[in-house]
XYZ file of C-alpha atoms in Angstrom:
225
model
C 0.000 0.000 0.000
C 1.020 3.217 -0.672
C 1.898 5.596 1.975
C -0.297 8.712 1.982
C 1.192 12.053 0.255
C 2.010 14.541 3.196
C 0.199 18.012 3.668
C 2.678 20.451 3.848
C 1.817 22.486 7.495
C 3.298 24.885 9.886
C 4.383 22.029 11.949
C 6.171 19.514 9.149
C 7.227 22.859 7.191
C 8.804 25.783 9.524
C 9.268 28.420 7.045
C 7.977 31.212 10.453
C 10.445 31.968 13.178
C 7.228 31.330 15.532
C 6.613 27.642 13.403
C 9.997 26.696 13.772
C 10.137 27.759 17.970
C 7.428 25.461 17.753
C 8.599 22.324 16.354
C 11.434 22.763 18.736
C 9.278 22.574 21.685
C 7.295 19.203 20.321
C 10.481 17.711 19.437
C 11.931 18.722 23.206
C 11.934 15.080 24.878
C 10.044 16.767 28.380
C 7.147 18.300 26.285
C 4.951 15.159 26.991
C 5.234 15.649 31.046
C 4.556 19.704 31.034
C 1.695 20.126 33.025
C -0.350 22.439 30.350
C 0.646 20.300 27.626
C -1.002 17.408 29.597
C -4.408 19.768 30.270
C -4.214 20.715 26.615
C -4.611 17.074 25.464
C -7.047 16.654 27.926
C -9.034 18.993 26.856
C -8.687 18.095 22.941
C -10.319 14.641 23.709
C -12.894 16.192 25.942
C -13.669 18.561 22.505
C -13.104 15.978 19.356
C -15.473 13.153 21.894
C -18.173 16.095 22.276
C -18.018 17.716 19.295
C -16.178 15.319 16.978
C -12.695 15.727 15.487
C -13.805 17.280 11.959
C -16.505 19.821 13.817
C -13.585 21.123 16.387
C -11.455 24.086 16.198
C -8.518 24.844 18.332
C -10.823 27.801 19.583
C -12.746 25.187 21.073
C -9.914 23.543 22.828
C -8.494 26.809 24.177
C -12.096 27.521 25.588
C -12.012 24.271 26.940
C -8.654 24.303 28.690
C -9.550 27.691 29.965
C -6.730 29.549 28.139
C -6.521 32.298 25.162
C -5.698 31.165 21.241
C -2.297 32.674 21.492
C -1.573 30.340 24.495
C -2.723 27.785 22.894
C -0.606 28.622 19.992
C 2.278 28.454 21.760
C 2.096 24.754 22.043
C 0.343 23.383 18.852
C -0.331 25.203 15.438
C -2.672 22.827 14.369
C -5.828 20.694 15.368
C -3.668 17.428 13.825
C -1.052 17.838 16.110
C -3.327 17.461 18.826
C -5.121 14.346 17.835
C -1.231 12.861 16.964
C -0.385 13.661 20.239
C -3.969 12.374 21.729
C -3.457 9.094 20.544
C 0.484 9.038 20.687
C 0.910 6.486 24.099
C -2.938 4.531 24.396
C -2.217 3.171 20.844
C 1.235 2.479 22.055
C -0.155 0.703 25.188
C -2.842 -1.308 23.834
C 0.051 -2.843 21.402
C 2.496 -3.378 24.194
C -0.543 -5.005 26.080
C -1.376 -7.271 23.312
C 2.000 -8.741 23.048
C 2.602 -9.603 26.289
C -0.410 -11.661 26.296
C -0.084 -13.162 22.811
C 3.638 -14.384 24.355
C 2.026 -15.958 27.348
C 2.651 -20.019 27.597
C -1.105 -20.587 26.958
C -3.303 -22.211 24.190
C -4.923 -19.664 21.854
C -8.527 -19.899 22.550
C -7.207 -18.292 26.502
C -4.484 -16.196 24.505
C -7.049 -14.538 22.539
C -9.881 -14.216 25.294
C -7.249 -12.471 27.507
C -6.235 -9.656 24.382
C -9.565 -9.154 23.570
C -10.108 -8.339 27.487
C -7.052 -5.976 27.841
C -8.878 -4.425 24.200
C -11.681 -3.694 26.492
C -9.538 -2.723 29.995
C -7.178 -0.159 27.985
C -10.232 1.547 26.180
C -11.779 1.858 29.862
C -8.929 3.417 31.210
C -7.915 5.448 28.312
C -10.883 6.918 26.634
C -9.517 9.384 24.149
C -9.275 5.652 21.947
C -12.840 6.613 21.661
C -12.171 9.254 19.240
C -9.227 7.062 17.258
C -12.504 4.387 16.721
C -14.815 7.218 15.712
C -12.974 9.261 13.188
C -10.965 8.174 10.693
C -7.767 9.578 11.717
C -5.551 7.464 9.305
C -6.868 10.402 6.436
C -5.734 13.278 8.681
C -2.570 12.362 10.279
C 0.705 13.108 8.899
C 4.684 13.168 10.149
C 6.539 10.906 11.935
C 4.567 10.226 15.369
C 1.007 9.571 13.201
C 3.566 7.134 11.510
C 4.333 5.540 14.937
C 0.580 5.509 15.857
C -0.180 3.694 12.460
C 2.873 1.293 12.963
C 1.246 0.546 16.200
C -2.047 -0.379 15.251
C -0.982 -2.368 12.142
C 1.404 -4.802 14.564
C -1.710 -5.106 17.117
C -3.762 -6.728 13.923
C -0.457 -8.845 12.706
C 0.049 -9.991 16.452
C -3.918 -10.536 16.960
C -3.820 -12.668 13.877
C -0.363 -14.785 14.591
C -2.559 -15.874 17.535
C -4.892 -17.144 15.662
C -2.666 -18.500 12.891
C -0.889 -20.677 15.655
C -4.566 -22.064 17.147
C -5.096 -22.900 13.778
C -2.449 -24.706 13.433
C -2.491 -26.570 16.839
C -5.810 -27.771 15.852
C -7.601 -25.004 18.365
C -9.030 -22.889 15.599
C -10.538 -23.513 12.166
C -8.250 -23.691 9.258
C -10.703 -22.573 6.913
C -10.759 -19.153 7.911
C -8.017 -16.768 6.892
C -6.662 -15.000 10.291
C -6.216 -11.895 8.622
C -9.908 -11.896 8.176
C -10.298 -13.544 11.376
C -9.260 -10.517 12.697
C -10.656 -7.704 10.720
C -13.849 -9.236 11.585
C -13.434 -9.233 15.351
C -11.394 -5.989 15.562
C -14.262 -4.079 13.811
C -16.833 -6.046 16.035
C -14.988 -4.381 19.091
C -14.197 -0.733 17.562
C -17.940 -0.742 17.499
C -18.575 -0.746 20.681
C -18.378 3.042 21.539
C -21.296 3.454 19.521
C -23.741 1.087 21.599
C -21.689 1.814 25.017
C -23.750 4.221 26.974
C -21.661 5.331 30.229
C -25.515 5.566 32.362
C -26.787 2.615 30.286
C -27.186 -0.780 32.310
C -24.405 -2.715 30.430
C -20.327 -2.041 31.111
C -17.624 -1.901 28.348
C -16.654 -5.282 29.807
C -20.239 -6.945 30.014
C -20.108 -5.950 26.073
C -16.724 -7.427 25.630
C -17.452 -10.513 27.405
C -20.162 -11.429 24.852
C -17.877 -10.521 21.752
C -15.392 -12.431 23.608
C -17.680 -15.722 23.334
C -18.916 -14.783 19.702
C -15.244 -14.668 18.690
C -14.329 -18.018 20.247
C -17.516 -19.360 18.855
C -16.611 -18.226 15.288
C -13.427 -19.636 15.342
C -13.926 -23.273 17.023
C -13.298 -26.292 14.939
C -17.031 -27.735 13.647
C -16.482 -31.316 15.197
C -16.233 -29.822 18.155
């Protein structure tokens, strides 16, 4: 596949004194831990999960953090760079969950029940994924950290699906199915849960991923058994 021609902005393209101050400061290694930075990611997936990514505007996000557009200005030039650095570390620690458990000495029917669960634990504990499942951020995300987030979530599918290759082959999985599918078909299954998932609603994240949980198994087990 061809990778995506890159939008020439501010932030990729410093041709301003004030542009090129900036990129210094996201490319400074202690930008991540500066308290405002941290409120002003915050308050970007508190805005793109209200509003929704294409209906936001960094004057939203300043009003949300409580600060002026020049502040805000001072840190990011552009609504991408917030959603890059948004989804920066939970798409990093959902992969780095995922292949600890895919490693574990167990046979893949428990291998893939325990990923799918720490699917549904790290999208609980990190909700800004929520807005990476409802947008379609691979169209607006360019440089080298959207690269990172893409490389991320393209080795969660290839691990998700190596699990399932080796059940397969150990006689735990049907052979009929092609993992890759396998696992398009049970990754969009759970990316679609933010849509039913109501926060006051009777049923948890997890009492949803349970029951995908067994569907998935289900789909996959061997017909004589």
């Amino acid at each position: 596949m061809a990778a995506p021609r890159r939008r020439r902005t501010a932030a990729t393209d410093p041709e301003s004194d004030i542009a090129r101050r900036r990129l210094e400061r996201r490319q400074a290694s202690g930008r991540r831990s500066d308290v405002r930075w941290a409120e002003i990611l915050a308050g970007a997936g508190r805005v793109f999960a209200r509003l929704g990514y294409g209906q936001s505007t960094l004057e939203d996000v300043a009003g949300e953090v409580g600060i002026s557009r020049a502040t805000l200005y001072y840190y990011v030039g552009t609504k991408e760079e917030l959603l890059v650095g948004l989804l920066h570390d939970p798409i990093e620690t959902m992969r780095t969950r995922l292949e600890e458990v895919a490693a574990l000495p167990l046979p893949a029917p428990e291998r893939l029940a325990a990923a799918l669960r720490e699917y549904v634990r790290t999208m609980a504990e990190l909700p800004e994924l929520f807005v990476f499942l409802s947008e379609n951020v691979h169209q607006v995300m360019t440089g080298p950290e959207a690269d990172h987030i893409r490389d991320n979530a393209d080795r969660y599918g290839r691990t998700l699906a190596e699990v399932i290759r080796s059940g397969a082959k150990a006689g735990e999985f049907r052979t009929d199915i092609d993992p890759s599918v396998a696992v398009l078909g049970i990754i969009g299954m759970f990316n679609w849960i933010h849509r039913w998932y109501n926060p006051e609603g009777e049923r948890s994240l997890e009492d949803f991923g349970e029951d995908f949980i067994e569907m998935s198994l289900s789909s996959l087990t061997p017909k004589n058994s």
